[in-house]
Short mmCIF file of C-alpha atoms and ligand atoms in Angstrom, two decimals:
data_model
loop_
_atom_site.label_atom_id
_atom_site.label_comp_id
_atom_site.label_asym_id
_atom_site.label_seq_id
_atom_site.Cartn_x
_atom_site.Cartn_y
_atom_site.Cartn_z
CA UNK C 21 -6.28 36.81 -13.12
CA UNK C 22 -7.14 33.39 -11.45
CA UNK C 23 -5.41 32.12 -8.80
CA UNK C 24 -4.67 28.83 -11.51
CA UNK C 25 -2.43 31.26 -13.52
CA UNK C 26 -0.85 33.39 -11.02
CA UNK C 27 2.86 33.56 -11.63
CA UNK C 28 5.02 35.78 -8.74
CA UNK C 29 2.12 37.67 -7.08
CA UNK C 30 4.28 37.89 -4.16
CA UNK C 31 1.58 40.25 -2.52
CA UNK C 32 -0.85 37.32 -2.53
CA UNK C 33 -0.08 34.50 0.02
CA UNK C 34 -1.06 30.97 -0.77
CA UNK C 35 -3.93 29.96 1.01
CA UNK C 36 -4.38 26.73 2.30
CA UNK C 37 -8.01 24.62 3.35
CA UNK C 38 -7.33 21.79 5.76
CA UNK C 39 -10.55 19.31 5.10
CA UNK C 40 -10.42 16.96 8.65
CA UNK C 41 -7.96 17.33 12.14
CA UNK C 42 -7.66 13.76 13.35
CA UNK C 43 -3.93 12.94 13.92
CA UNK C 44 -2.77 14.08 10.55
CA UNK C 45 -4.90 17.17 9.88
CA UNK C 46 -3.80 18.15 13.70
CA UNK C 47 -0.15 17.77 12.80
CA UNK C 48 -0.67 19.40 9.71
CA UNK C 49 -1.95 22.74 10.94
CA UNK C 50 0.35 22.65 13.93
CA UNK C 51 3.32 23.00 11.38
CA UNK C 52 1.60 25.03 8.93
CA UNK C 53 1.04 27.49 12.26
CA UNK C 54 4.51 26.65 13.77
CA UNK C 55 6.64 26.71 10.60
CA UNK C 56 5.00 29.63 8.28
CA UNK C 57 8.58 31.18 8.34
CA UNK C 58 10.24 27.93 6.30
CA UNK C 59 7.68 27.76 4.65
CA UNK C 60 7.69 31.28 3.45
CA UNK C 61 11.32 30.68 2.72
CA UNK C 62 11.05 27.23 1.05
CA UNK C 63 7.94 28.08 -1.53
CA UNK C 64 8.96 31.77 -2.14
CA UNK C 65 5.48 33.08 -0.57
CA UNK C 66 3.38 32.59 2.61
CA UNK C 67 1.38 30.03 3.29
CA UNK C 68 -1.37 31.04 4.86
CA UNK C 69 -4.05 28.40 6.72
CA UNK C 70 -7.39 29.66 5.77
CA UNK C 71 -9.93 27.22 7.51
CA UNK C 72 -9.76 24.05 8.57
CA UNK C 73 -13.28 21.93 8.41
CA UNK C 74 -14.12 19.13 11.16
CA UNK C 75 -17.15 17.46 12.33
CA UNK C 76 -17.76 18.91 15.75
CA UNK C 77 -17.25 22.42 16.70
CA UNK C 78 -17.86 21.37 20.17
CA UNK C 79 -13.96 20.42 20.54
CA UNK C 80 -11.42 22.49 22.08
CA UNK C 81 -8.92 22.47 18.89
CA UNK C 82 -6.49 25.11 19.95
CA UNK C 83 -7.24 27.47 17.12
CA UNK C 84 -9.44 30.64 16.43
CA UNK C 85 -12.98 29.88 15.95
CA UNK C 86 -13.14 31.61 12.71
CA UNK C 87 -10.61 29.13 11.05
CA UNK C 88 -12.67 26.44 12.21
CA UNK C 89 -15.90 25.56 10.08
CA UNK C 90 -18.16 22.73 9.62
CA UNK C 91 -18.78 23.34 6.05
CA UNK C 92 -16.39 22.11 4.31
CA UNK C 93 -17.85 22.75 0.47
CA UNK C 94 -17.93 26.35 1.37
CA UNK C 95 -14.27 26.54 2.64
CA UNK C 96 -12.87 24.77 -0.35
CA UNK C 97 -14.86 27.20 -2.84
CA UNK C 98 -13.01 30.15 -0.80
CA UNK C 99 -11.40 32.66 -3.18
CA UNK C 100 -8.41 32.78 -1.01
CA UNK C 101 -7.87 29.07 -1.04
CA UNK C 102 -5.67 28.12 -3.24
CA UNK C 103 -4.67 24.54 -1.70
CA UNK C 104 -6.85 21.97 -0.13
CA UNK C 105 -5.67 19.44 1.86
CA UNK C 106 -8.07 16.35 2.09
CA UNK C 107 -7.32 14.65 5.43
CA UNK C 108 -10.80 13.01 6.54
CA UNK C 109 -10.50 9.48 4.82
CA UNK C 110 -13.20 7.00 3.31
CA UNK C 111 -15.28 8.37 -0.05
CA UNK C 112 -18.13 10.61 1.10
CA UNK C 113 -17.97 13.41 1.17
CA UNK C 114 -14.01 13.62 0.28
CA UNK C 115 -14.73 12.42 -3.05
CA UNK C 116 -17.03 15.32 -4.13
CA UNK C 117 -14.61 17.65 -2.04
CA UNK C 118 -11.63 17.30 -4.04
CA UNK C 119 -13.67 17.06 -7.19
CA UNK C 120 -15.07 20.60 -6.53
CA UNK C 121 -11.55 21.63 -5.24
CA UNK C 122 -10.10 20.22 -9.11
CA UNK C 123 -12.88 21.51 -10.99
CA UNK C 124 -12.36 25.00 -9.76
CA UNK C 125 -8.39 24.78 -10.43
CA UNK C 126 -7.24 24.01 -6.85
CA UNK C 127 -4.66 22.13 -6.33
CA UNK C 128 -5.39 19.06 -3.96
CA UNK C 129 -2.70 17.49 -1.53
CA UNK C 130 -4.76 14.06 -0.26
CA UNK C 131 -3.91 10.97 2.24
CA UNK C 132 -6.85 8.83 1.38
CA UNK C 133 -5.57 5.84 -0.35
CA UNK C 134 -9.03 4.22 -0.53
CA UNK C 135 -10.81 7.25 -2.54
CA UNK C 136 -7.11 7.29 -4.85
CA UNK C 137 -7.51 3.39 -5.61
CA UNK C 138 -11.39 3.46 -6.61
CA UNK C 139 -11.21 7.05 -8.03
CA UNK C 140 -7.85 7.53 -9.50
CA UNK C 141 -9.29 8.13 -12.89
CA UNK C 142 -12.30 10.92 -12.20
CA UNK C 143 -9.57 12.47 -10.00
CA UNK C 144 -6.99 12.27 -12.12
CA UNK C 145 -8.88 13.40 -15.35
CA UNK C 146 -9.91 16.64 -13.29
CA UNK C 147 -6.83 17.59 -12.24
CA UNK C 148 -5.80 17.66 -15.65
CA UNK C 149 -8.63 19.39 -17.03
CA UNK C 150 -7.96 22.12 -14.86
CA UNK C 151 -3.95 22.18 -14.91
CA UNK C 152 -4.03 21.55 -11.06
CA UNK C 153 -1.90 19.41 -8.83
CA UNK C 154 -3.18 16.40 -7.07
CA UNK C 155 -0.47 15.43 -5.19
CA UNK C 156 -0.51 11.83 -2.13
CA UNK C 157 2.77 10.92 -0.96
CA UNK C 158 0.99 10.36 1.81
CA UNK C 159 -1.69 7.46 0.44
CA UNK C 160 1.23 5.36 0.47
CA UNK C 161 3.46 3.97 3.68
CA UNK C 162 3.02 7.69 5.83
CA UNK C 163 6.42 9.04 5.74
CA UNK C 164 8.36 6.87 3.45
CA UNK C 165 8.75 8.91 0.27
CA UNK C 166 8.01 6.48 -2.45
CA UNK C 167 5.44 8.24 -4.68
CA UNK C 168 7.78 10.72 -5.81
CA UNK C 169 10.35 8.31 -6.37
CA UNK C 170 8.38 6.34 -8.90
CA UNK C 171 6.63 9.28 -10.57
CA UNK C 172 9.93 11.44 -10.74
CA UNK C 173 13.01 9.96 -9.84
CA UNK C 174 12.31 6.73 -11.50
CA UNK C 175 10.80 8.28 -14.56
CA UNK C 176 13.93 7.57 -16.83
CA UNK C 177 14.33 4.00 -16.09
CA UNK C 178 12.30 0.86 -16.40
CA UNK C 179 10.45 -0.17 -13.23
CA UNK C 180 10.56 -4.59 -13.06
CA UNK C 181 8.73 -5.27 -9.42
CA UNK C 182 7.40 -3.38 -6.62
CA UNK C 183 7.48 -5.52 -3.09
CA UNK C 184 6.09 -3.65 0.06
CA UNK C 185 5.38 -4.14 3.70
CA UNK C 186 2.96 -1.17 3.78
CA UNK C 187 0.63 -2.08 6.26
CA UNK C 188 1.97 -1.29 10.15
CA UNK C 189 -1.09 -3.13 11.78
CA UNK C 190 -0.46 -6.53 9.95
CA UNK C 191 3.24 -6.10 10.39
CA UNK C 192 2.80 -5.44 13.84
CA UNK C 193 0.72 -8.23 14.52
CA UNK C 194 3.16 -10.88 12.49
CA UNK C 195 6.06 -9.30 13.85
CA UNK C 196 4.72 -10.24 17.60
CA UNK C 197 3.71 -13.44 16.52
CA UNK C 198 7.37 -14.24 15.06
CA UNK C 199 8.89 -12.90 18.22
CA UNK C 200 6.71 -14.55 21.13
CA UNK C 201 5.05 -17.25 19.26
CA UNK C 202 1.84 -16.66 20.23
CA UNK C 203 -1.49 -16.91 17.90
CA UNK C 204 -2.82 -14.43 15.53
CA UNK C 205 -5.61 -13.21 18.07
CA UNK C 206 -3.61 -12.62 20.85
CA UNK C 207 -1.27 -10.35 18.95
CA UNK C 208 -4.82 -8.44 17.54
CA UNK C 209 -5.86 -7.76 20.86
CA UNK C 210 -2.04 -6.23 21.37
CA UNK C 211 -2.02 -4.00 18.39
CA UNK C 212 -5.49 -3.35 19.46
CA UNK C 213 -4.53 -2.23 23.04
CA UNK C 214 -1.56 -0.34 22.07
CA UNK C 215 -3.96 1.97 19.08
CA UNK C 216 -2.13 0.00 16.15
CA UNK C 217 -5.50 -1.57 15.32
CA UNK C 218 -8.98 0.04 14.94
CA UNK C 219 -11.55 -1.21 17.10
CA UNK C 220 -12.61 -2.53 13.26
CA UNK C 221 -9.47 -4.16 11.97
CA UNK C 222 -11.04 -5.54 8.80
CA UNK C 223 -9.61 -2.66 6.82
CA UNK C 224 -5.90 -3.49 7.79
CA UNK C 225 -6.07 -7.17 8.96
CA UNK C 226 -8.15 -8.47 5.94
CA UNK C 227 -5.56 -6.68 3.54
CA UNK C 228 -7.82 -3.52 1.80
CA UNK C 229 -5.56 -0.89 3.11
CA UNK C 230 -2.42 -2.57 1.59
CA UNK C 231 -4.72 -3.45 -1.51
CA UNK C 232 -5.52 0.01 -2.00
CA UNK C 233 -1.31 0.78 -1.57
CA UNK C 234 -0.31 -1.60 -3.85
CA UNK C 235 -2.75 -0.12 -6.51
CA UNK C 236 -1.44 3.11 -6.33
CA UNK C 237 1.70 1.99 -6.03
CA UNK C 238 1.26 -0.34 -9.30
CA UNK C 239 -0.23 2.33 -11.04
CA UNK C 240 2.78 4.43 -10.52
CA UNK C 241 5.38 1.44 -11.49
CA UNK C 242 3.88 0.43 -14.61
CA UNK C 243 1.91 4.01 -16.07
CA UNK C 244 -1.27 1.83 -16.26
CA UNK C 245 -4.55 2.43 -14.40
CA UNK C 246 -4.79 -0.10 -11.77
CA UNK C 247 -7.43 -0.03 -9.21
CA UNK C 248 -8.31 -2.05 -6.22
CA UNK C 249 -10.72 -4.16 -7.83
CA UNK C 250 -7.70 -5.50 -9.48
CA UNK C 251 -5.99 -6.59 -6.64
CA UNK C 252 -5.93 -9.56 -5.98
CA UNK C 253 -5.72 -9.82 -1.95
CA UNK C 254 -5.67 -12.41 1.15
CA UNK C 255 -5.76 -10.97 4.48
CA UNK C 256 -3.79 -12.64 7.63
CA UNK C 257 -6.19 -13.72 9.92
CA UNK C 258 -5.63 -17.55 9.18
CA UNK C 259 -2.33 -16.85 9.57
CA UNK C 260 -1.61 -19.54 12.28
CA UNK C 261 1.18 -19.67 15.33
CA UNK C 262 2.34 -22.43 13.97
CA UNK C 263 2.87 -21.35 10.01
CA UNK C 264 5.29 -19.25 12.02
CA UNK C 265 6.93 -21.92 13.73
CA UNK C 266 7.05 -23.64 10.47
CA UNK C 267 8.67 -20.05 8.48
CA UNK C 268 11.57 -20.13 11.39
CA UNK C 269 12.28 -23.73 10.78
CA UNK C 270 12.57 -23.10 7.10
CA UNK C 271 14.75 -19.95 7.69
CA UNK C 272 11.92 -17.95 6.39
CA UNK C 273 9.19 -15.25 8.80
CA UNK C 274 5.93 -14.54 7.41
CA UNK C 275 5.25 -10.99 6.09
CA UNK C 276 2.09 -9.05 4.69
CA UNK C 277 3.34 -8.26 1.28
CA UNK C 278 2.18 -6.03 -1.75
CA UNK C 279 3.50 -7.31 -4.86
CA UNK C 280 3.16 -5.20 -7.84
CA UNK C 281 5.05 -6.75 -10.79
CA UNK C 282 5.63 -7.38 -14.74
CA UNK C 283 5.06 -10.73 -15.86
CA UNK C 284 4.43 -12.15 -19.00
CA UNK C 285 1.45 -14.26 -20.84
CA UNK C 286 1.74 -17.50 -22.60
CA UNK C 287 2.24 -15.49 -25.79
CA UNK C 288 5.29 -13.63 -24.06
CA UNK C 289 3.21 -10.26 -23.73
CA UNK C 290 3.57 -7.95 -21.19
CA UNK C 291 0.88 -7.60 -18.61
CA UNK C 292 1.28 -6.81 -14.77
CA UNK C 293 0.65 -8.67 -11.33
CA UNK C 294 -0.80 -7.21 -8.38
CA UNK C 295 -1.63 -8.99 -5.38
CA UNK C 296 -1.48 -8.63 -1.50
CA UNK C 297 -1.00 -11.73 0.72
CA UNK C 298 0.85 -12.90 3.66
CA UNK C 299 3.78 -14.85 2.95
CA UNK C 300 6.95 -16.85 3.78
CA UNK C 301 9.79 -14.31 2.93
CA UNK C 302 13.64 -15.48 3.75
CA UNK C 303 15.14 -14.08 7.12
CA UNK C 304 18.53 -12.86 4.21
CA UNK C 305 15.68 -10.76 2.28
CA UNK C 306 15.74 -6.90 3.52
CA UNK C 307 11.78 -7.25 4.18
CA UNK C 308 12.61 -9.77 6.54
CA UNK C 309 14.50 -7.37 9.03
CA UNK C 310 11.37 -5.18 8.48
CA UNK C 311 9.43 -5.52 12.14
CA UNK C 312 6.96 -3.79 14.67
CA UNK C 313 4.58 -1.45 12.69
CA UNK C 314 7.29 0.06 10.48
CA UNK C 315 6.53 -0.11 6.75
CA UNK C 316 9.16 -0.60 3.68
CA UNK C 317 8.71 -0.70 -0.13
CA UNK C 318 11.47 -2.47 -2.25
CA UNK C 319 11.84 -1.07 -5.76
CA UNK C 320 13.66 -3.37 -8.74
CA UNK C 321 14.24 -0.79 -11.76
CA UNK C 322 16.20 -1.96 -14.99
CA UNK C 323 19.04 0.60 -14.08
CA UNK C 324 18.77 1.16 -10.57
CA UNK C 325 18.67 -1.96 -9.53
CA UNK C 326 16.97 -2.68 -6.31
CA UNK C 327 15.96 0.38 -3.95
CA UNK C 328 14.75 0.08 -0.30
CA UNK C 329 12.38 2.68 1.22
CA UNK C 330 11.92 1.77 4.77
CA UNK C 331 10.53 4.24 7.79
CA UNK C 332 7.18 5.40 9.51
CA UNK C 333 4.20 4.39 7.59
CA UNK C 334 1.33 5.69 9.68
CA UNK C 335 0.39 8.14 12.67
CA UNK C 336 -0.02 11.51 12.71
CA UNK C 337 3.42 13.70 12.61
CA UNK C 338 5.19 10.72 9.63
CA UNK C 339 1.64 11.27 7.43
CA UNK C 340 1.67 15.00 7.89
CA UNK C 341 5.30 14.94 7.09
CA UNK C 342 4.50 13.76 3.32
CA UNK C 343 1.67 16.01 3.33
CA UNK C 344 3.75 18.71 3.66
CA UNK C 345 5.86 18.04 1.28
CA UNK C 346 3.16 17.65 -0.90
CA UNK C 347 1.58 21.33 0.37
CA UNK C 348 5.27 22.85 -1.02
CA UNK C 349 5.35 21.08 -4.16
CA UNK C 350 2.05 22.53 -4.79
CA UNK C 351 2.48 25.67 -3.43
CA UNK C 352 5.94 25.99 -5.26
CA UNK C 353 3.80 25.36 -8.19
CA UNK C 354 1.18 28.26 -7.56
CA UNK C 355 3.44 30.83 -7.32
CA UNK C 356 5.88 30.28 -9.70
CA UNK C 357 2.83 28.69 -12.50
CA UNK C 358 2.89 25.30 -13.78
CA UNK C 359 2.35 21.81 -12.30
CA UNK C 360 3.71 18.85 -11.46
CA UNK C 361 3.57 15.53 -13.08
CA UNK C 362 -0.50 14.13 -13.51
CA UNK C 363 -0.88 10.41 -13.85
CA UNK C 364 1.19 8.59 -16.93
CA UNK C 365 -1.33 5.75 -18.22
CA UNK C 366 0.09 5.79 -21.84
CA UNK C 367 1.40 1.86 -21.27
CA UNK C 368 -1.92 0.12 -20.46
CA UNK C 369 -0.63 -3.24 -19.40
CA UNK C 370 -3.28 -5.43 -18.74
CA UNK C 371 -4.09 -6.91 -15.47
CA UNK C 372 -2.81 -10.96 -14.92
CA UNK C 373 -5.27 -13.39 -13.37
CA UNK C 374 -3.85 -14.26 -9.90
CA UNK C 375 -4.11 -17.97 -11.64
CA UNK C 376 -1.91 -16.96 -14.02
CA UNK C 377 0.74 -15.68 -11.84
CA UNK C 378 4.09 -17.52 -11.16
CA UNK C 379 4.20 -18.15 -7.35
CA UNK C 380 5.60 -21.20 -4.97
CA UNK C 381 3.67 -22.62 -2.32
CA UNK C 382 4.76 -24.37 0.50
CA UNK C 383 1.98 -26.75 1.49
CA UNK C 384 1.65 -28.33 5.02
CA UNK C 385 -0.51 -31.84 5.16
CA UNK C 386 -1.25 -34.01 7.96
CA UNK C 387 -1.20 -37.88 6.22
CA UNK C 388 -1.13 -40.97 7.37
CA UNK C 389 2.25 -42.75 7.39
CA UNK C 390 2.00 -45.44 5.33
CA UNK C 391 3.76 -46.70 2.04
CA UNK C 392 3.46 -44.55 -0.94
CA UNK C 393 1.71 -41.90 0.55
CA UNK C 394 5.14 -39.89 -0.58
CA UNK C 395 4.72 -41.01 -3.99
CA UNK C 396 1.01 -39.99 -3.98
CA UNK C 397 1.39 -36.72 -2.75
CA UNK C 398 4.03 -36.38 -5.36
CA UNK C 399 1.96 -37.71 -8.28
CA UNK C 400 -0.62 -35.14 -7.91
CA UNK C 401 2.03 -32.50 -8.00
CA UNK C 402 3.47 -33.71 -11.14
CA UNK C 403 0.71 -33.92 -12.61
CA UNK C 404 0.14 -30.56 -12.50
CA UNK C 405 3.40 -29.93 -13.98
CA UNK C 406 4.55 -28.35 -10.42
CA UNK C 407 7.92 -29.20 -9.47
CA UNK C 408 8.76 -29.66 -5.85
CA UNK C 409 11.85 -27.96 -4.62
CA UNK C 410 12.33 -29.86 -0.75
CA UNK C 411 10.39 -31.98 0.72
CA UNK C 412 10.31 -32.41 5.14
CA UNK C 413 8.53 -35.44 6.87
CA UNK C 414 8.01 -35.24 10.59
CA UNK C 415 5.74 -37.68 12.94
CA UNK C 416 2.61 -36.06 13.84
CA UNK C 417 0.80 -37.94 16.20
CA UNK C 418 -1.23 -40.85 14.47
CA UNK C 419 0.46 -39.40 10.95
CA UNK C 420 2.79 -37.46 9.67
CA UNK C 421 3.29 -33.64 8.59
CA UNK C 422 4.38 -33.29 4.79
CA UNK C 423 6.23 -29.67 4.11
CA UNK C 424 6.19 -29.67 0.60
CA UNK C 425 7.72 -26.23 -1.13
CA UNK C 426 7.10 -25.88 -4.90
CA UNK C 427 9.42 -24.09 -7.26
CA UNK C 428 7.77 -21.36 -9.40
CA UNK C 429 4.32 -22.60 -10.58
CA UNK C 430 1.44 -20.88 -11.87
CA UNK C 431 -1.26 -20.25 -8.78
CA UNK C 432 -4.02 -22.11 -10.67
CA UNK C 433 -1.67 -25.28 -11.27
CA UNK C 434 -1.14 -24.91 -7.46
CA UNK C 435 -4.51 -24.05 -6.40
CA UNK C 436 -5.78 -27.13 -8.33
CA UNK C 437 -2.99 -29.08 -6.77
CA UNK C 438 -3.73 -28.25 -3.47
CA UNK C 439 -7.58 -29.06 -4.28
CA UNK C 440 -6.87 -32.60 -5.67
CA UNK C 441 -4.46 -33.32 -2.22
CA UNK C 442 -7.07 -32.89 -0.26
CA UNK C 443 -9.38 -35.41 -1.86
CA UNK C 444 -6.50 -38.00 -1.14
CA UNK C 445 -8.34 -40.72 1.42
CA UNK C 446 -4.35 -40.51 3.00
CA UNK C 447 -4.18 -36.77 3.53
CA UNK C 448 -5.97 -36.23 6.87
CA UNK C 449 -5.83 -32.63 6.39
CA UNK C 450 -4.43 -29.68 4.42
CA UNK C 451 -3.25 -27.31 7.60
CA UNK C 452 -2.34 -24.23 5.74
CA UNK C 453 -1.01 -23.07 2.21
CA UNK C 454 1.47 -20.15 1.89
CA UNK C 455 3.49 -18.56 -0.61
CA UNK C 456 6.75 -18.22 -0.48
CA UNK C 457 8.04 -14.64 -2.13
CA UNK C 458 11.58 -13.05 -2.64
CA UNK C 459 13.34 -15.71 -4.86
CA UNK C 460 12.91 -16.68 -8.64
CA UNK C 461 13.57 -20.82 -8.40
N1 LIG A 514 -3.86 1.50 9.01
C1 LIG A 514 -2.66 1.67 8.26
C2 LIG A 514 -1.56 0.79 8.82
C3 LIG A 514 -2.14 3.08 8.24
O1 LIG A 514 -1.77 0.04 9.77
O2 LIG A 514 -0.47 0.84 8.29
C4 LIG A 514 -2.88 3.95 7.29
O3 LIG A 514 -2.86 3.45 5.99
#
């Protein structure tokens, strides 16, 4: 019998490959080792850590040297492992890894967001060729259970709009920035000296990691295949000290957000949005509240209504928690047979062109203050068929500062807009250009 269709073998534990022990494979292990009674409880058999594959054997990891290997494609083929955790990040190798892991019927309990939003089909496909589990709470916001929740809990209702702060590092940095008023790399250097940033932030500060999120998470919302090519994503380091100045005078702070929602074509078809940008959210909106590195994901469902998620969405012992939940799930599953949920694509909603998409801008010019400069700045708006919602004049040394906030236009109507300002021999400069997100006018 194969370890695929064992059904209450309760003579045969489940056994368990750990692939990587940076923070989250280390916490991982420690409460496989430390909690193997629950455990046993919880899934109905033990689970048993067979190996755990890293880099360097050189390191002092606290464990028996025969659990510890550096070849990993031998420790996943194990007969005796039944579960492998994928825990090392990036493609190569984990890509093949988990492949080999699916192929062979083992159920795979991943954290890698970036292998998920490139590879979610050839991963997904396997896993159901093979009746395994491939389970990633943890891709998505570390602790914050919102996977499950929009593959199972969610299942019977209609998901509308998926809004998420899911990036600690970028909500770290804006956070500071709200709070002290300093500039964008001052607040980098912060994060950076306090281990919230890499010592390469371009993954989190340039707005991949949340991309990769928000395609999962779209994926998930809307049963369509979305990957991160479809993304449409803005990082924040133009993000300026004083487009925060301007957010608090507007009652508004300026979050990284990942937007996932439906929206409909000029025919009145359905297709889906997803994008990743900073922007001007009101201090009333629950993301608003949602500071320091601490992640959240706001879910709008037909009959639900609007969900909040909020907690931990990084480091090691909040990642390792969703891990683990995944590891019972799938464990759960091995003994007693069957599997959970595999991906739902059945809907296939296409993908919007971020020009397509309804947004508002609020865009800050420097002009010269003259007559009908107003009136031309308006012109060019109407033009484009955007409709202004408020409109704030200040003196700006030889000039003046124009905050001009749109209602709901598409983004290639304001794009173009913005383009056609700044041709204006009156407008001296276009400072900065951000959405505002979180109402419908
Ligand atoms: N680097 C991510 C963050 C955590 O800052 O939230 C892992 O996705």
């Amino acid at each position: 019998m194969t370890t695929a269709n064992r059904t209450f073998d309760v003579e045969r534990p489940i056994g368990v490959a750990v692939l990587g022990m940076g923070n989250v494979g280390t916490e991982v292990v420690r409460i496989l080792r430390d909690h193997a009674d629950d455990l046993h409880s919880r899934v109905g058999a033990p689970v048993v850590l067979r190996g755990v594959a890293v880099r360097n054997l050189d390191k002092d990891r606290g464990l028996p040297a025969d659990l510890v290997t550096t070849d990993a494609e031998a420790l996943v083929a194990r007969e005796d492992v039944d579960i492998v955790v994928e825990v090392i990040g990036g493609i190569d190798p984990p890509r093949a890894l988990i492949l080999a892991a699916l192929n062979a019927g083992k159920s795979v309990v991943t954290a890698n967001k970036a292998l998920l939003a490139d590879y979610t089909g050839e991963l997904a496909e396997a896993a159901e060729r093979s009746r395994a589990d491939l389970y990633f709470e943890a891709a998505v916001a570390g602790a914050i259970p919102v996977v499950r929740p929009l593959m199972q809990s969610l299942a019977g209702d209609r998901v509308d709009r998926v809004i998420g702060i899911v990036n600690g590092t970028t909500n770290f940095i804006l956070s500071a920035m709200d709070e002290t008023g300093a500039n964008y790399s001052e607040m980098l250097a912060e994060a950076t000296r306090l281990g919230y940033a890499e010592a390469d932030p371009t993954a989190d500060v340039e707005g991949f990691d949340a991309a990769a999120k928000a395609a999962i998470l779209a994926s998930l919302a809307f049963h369509t295949r979305v990957t991160a090519a479809d993304v449409y994503r803005e990082g924040i380091s133009k993000v300026t000290a004083d487009d925060l100045a301007i957010a608090s005078a507007l009652g508004c702070t300026v979050k990284l957000l990942a937007l996932c929602e439906r929206v409909t074509d000029p025919e009145g078809k359905e297709r889906i949005s997803v994008r990743v940008y900073p922007a001007l959210v009101q201090r009333e909106h629950p993301l608003a509240t949602v500071n320091g590195a601490f992640n959240a994901v706001v879910v709008e469902a037909a009959n639900a209504g609007r969900l909040m998620f909020y907690g931990q969405g990084a480091g090691g012992a909040p990642t390792a928690s969703a891990v683990m939940g995944d590891l019972v799930m799938a464990s759960r599953n091995k003994f007693y047979g069957g599997r959970g949920p595999g991906e739902s694509t059945y809907a296939k909603l296409p993908i919007a062109p971020m020009g397509d998409t309804p947004t508002r801008y609020l865009v800050n010019l420097h002009v010269a203050d003259r007559p009908g400069v107003l009136s031309g700045v308006a012109a060019e708006f109407a033009s484009r068929d955007v409709s202004i919602s408020t409109v704030r004049q200040e003196g700006a040394g030889d000039g003046a500062r124009l905050l001009v906030l749109t209602h709901l236009a598409t983004d290639s109507a304001l794009t173009e807009t913005v383009a056609a300002l700044s041709e204006l021999d009156f407008v001296i400069a276009v400072n900065s250009v951000l959405r505002l997100e979180g109402t419908e006018e």
